[in-house]
Every structure is written in structure tokens, then in C-alpha cells.
Amino acid sequence: MNWYEKLNQYFPIEEMKSKEHIDVLLEDKQEIYIKDEGPDHVLLYVEGEEFIFIDYLFVSKNSRGQGLGRKLIRKLQKKQKTILLEVERIQENDVDSFKRLRFYKREGFHHASSITYSRKSLATKENTPLEILYWPSDPSVGEEDVFDFMKEIYSEIHTYKDDALYGKSYQDVEDVLSLNENQETDIFKEMEV
């Protein structure tokens, strides 16, 4: 099974970029869009000057619980840049969604509770709300910084060549991401992970 098939079997269709989209990113943005692949993992991430965005992290079922995910995260943390990622909300029928949150909490990630992020999937046409998690490399990094980083990711990576690749454009960044400093819902506290 190739790396894309592994991702496609693990991630919901609403969160998946097409293989063509990822291939174009790996080619056109090879200085910042990186694939780290092994027999039991696939890690696709963006490395900017101030932040790292984890686009996809897959660890095979056979390797889960053996420290491979932790090793991959620690490798990124050693770069001393803020790490960002998107996660789906906990699904009642999906034990992995809870385990995923618990894993990131253990690795020192915070929930960007003031950021609302919801985009329409081009594949399903459904609105897909996601949560933003971040690991601050510096205590001065706050949710406003994370919000700015996420706007850049959405504009430069998620919607890159979307018209050509999908035959239509994703929503504008202003329609997908918003910052509400009065919103205080922390998914880690809510779910007691």
C-alpha cells in the first residue's frame, strides 16, 4: 500500500486533499512542504520560518502505542518552532478521535479555543468543523499568532491551485477561520483528556 492509500484509509474524505494536490505541493513547494515516510508512518508537514503545520500524521495500527508518534512529534519539536495541526472533534463512534486528542495533550499541545475553523469539503459538499491544536515553542506565542499562521496555511497550502486541481475554489479564508477572544471552550477540559 502506498503512502496516499494509507492516508486515504485513515483520514475522513472531508479532510483529504487529492493525491494530485499533495503531489503538486511536494513539487512546487518542496522547500517547505515535506513528506517523511517509513514502513509504519506517513508525516506530511509545512515548515515555515516561525511555525510547522502538520498536514497529515499517520501511524500504522501495528505501531501505535510503541512510541513512533511521540518520536515523530519530538523530532519536530526539536526545531523550536510553533507546531500547528487540525483535528476533528471527538466522534462518539470513533475511539481514535479521543485517543488522538489524548496523545496531543500528552505531547504538550494546547487547544486554540478562540479560533473557529469550519470549511466546506469539495468532496462531500458538507461543512467540516475542525479544531486547531498548537504546541508553542515560546510562551509568548498566543492564539492570535496561531490564527495568523492558520490563515497563511489555508491560503498557501489548502487552497493552492484549487481551481485547477478540483475545478472550483475553496471558500475564502475569512469565511473559514475566525477569532473570537470571548470563546473559552477548551476541548481538552471539556472531554477530560
Coordinates of C-alpha atoms in Angstrom, one line a residue:
M1 CA 0.0 0.0 0.0
N2 CA 1.5 3.4 -1.0
W3 CA 1.6 6.4 1.3
Y4 CA -1.5 8.0 -0.1
E5 CA -3.6 4.9 0.2
K6 CA -2.5 4.7 3.9
L7 CA -3.7 8.3 4.5
N8 CA -6.9 7.8 2.5
Q9 CA -7.9 4.8 4.5
Y10 CA -7.2 6.5 7.8
F11 CA -8.5 10.1 7.3
P12 CA -12.1 11.0 6.6
I13 CA -12.7 12.0 3.0
E14 CA -13.7 15.6 4.1
E15 CA -10.1 16.1 5.4
M16 CA -8.3 14.6 2.5
K17 CA -6.5 16.5 -0.3
S18 CA -6.4 14.7 -3.6
K19 CA -3.2 12.9 -4.4
E20 CA -2.7 15.4 -7.2
H21 CA -2.9 18.3 -4.8
I22 CA -0.3 16.7 -2.5
D23 CA 2.0 15.8 -5.4
V24 CA 1.8 19.4 -6.7
L25 CA 2.6 20.7 -3.2
L26 CA 5.6 18.3 -2.9
E27 CA 6.8 19.5 -6.3
D28 CA 6.0 23.3 -6.3
K29 CA 6.6 23.9 -2.6
Q30 CA 9.3 21.4 -1.9
E31 CA 11.3 23.9 0.1
I32 CA 8.5 24.0 2.7
Y33 CA 6.1 21.0 2.1
I34 CA 7.8 17.9 3.3
K35 CA 7.0 14.2 3.3
D36 CA 8.6 11.9 6.0
E37 CA 7.7 8.3 5.2
G38 CA 8.6 5.0 6.7
P39 CA 7.1 1.5 6.7
D40 CA 4.8 2.4 9.6
H41 CA 4.2 6.1 9.2
V42 CA 3.5 9.0 6.9
L43 CA 4.1 12.5 8.0
L44 CA 3.3 15.5 5.7
Y45 CA 4.1 18.9 7.1
V46 CA 4.8 22.5 6.2
E47 CA 7.9 24.1 7.7
G48 CA 7.8 27.9 7.7
E49 CA 10.3 30.3 9.4
E50 CA 8.2 30.5 12.6
F51 CA 5.9 27.5 12.5
I52 CA 5.4 23.9 11.5
F53 CA 2.0 22.8 10.3
I54 CA 1.3 19.0 10.4
D55 CA -0.9 18.4 7.5
Y56 CA -1.2 14.6 8.0
L57 CA 0.3 12.2 10.5
F58 CA -0.4 8.5 10.1
V59 CA 1.0 5.7 12.3
S60 CA 0.0 2.2 11.3
K61 CA -2.2 0.2 13.8
N62 CA 0.7 -2.3 14.3
S63 CA 3.0 0.6 15.6
R64 CA 0.5 2.5 17.7
G65 CA 1.4 2.6 21.4
Q66 CA 5.0 1.9 20.7
G67 CA 6.3 5.5 20.7
L68 CA 6.6 6.2 17.0
G69 CA 4.1 9.1 17.0
R70 CA 5.9 10.6 20.0
K71 CA 9.2 10.2 18.2
L72 CA 7.9 12.0 15.1
I73 CA 6.4 14.9 17.2
R74 CA 9.6 15.2 19.3
K75 CA 11.7 15.4 16.1
L76 CA 9.5 18.4 15.0
Q77 CA 9.6 20.0 18.5
K78 CA 13.4 20.0 18.4
K79 CA 13.2 22.6 15.6
Q80 CA 11.9 25.0 18.2
K81 CA 9.0 26.4 16.1
T82 CA 5.4 26.6 17.0
I83 CA 3.6 23.4 15.8
L84 CA 0.0 23.6 14.5
L85 CA -2.4 21.0 13.4
E86 CA -6.1 20.4 12.7
V87 CA -8.1 17.7 14.4
E88 CA -11.7 16.5 14.0
R89 CA -13.9 16.8 17.0
I90 CA -14.4 13.7 19.2
Q91 CA -16.8 11.4 17.4
E92 CA -18.9 9.1 19.6
N93 CA -18.4 6.2 17.2
D94 CA -14.7 6.8 16.6
V95 CA -12.4 5.8 19.5
D96 CA -9.4 7.1 17.5
S97 CA -10.7 10.7 17.8
F98 CA -10.5 10.5 21.6
K99 CA -7.1 8.7 21.5
R100 CA -5.7 11.3 19.1
L101 CA -6.7 14.2 21.4
R102 CA -5.2 12.4 24.4
F103 CA -2.0 11.9 22.5
Y104 CA -1.6 15.5 21.6
K105 CA -2.4 16.7 25.1
R106 CA 0.3 14.4 26.5
E107 CA 2.8 15.9 24.0
G108 CA 2.1 19.4 25.3
F109 CA -0.3 20.7 22.7
H110 CA -3.0 23.4 23.6
H111 CA -6.4 23.9 22.1
A112 CA -6.8 27.2 20.3
S113 CA -10.2 27.7 21.8
S114 CA -10.7 31.2 20.4
I115 CA -10.4 30.1 16.8
T116 CA -13.4 28.8 14.9
Y117 CA -12.5 26.8 11.9
S118 CA -15.0 25.3 9.5
R119 CA -14.6 24.6 5.8
K120 CA -16.8 23.1 3.2
S121 CA -15.4 19.9 1.8
L122 CA -15.1 19.9 -2.0
A123 CA -15.5 16.1 -2.0
T124 CA -18.7 15.9 0.1
K125 CA -20.0 19.5 0.0
E126 CA -20.5 19.1 3.7
N127 CA -19.4 21.8 6.2
T128 CA -16.5 20.3 8.2
P129 CA -15.7 21.9 11.6
L130 CA -12.2 21.2 12.9
E131 CA -10.3 22.2 16.0
I132 CA -6.8 23.8 15.9
L133 CA -4.2 22.5 18.3
Y134 CA -0.8 24.1 18.8
W135 CA 2.5 23.5 20.6
P136 CA 4.1 26.8 21.4
S137 CA 7.8 26.8 21.0
D138 CA 7.9 30.0 23.0
P139 CA 5.5 31.0 25.9
S140 CA 4.8 34.4 24.2
V141 CA 3.1 32.6 21.2
G142 CA -0.7 33.1 21.6
E143 CA -3.8 32.3 19.8
E144 CA -3.7 35.5 17.7
D145 CA -0.3 34.2 16.4
V146 CA -1.8 30.8 15.7
F147 CA -4.7 32.4 13.9
D148 CA -2.4 34.3 11.6
F149 CA -0.3 31.1 10.9
M150 CA -3.5 29.2 10.1
K151 CA -4.7 31.9 7.7
E152 CA -1.4 31.6 5.9
I153 CA -1.6 27.8 5.8
Y154 CA -5.2 27.9 4.5
S155 CA -4.3 30.4 1.8
E156 CA -1.0 29.0 0.7
I157 CA -1.4 25.2 1.2
H158 CA -5.1 24.1 1.5
T159 CA -6.3 26.2 -1.4
Y160 CA -3.2 26.1 -3.5
K161 CA -4.2 25.7 -7.2
D162 CA -7.6 24.6 -6.1
D163 CA -9.4 25.8 -9.3
A164 CA -7.0 23.8 -11.5
L165 CA -7.0 20.7 -9.2
Y166 CA -10.7 20.5 -8.3
G167 CA -12.4 22.5 -10.9
K168 CA -13.6 25.0 -8.3
S169 CA -12.3 27.2 -5.5
Y170 CA -12.4 26.6 -1.8
Q171 CA -14.1 29.3 0.4
D172 CA -12.2 32.5 1.2
V173 CA -10.1 32.4 4.3
E174 CA -12.4 34.9 6.0
D175 CA -15.4 32.5 5.6
V176 CA -13.5 29.6 7.1
L177 CA -11.4 31.0 10.0
S178 CA -12.5 33.5 12.7
L179 CA -11.0 34.6 16.0
N180 CA -13.3 35.2 19.0
E181 CA -11.4 36.0 22.1
N182 CA -14.6 35.6 24.2
Q183 CA -14.9 32.0 23.2
E184 CA -13.4 29.9 26.0
T185 CA -14.3 26.3 25.2
D186 CA -11.2 24.1 25.7
I187 CA -11.8 20.6 24.2
F188 CA -9.1 19.1 26.5
K189 CA -11.0 20.3 29.6
E190 CA -14.4 19.5 28.1
M191 CA -13.5 15.9 27.2
E192 CA -11.3 15.4 30.3
V193 CA -8.4 14.1 28.3

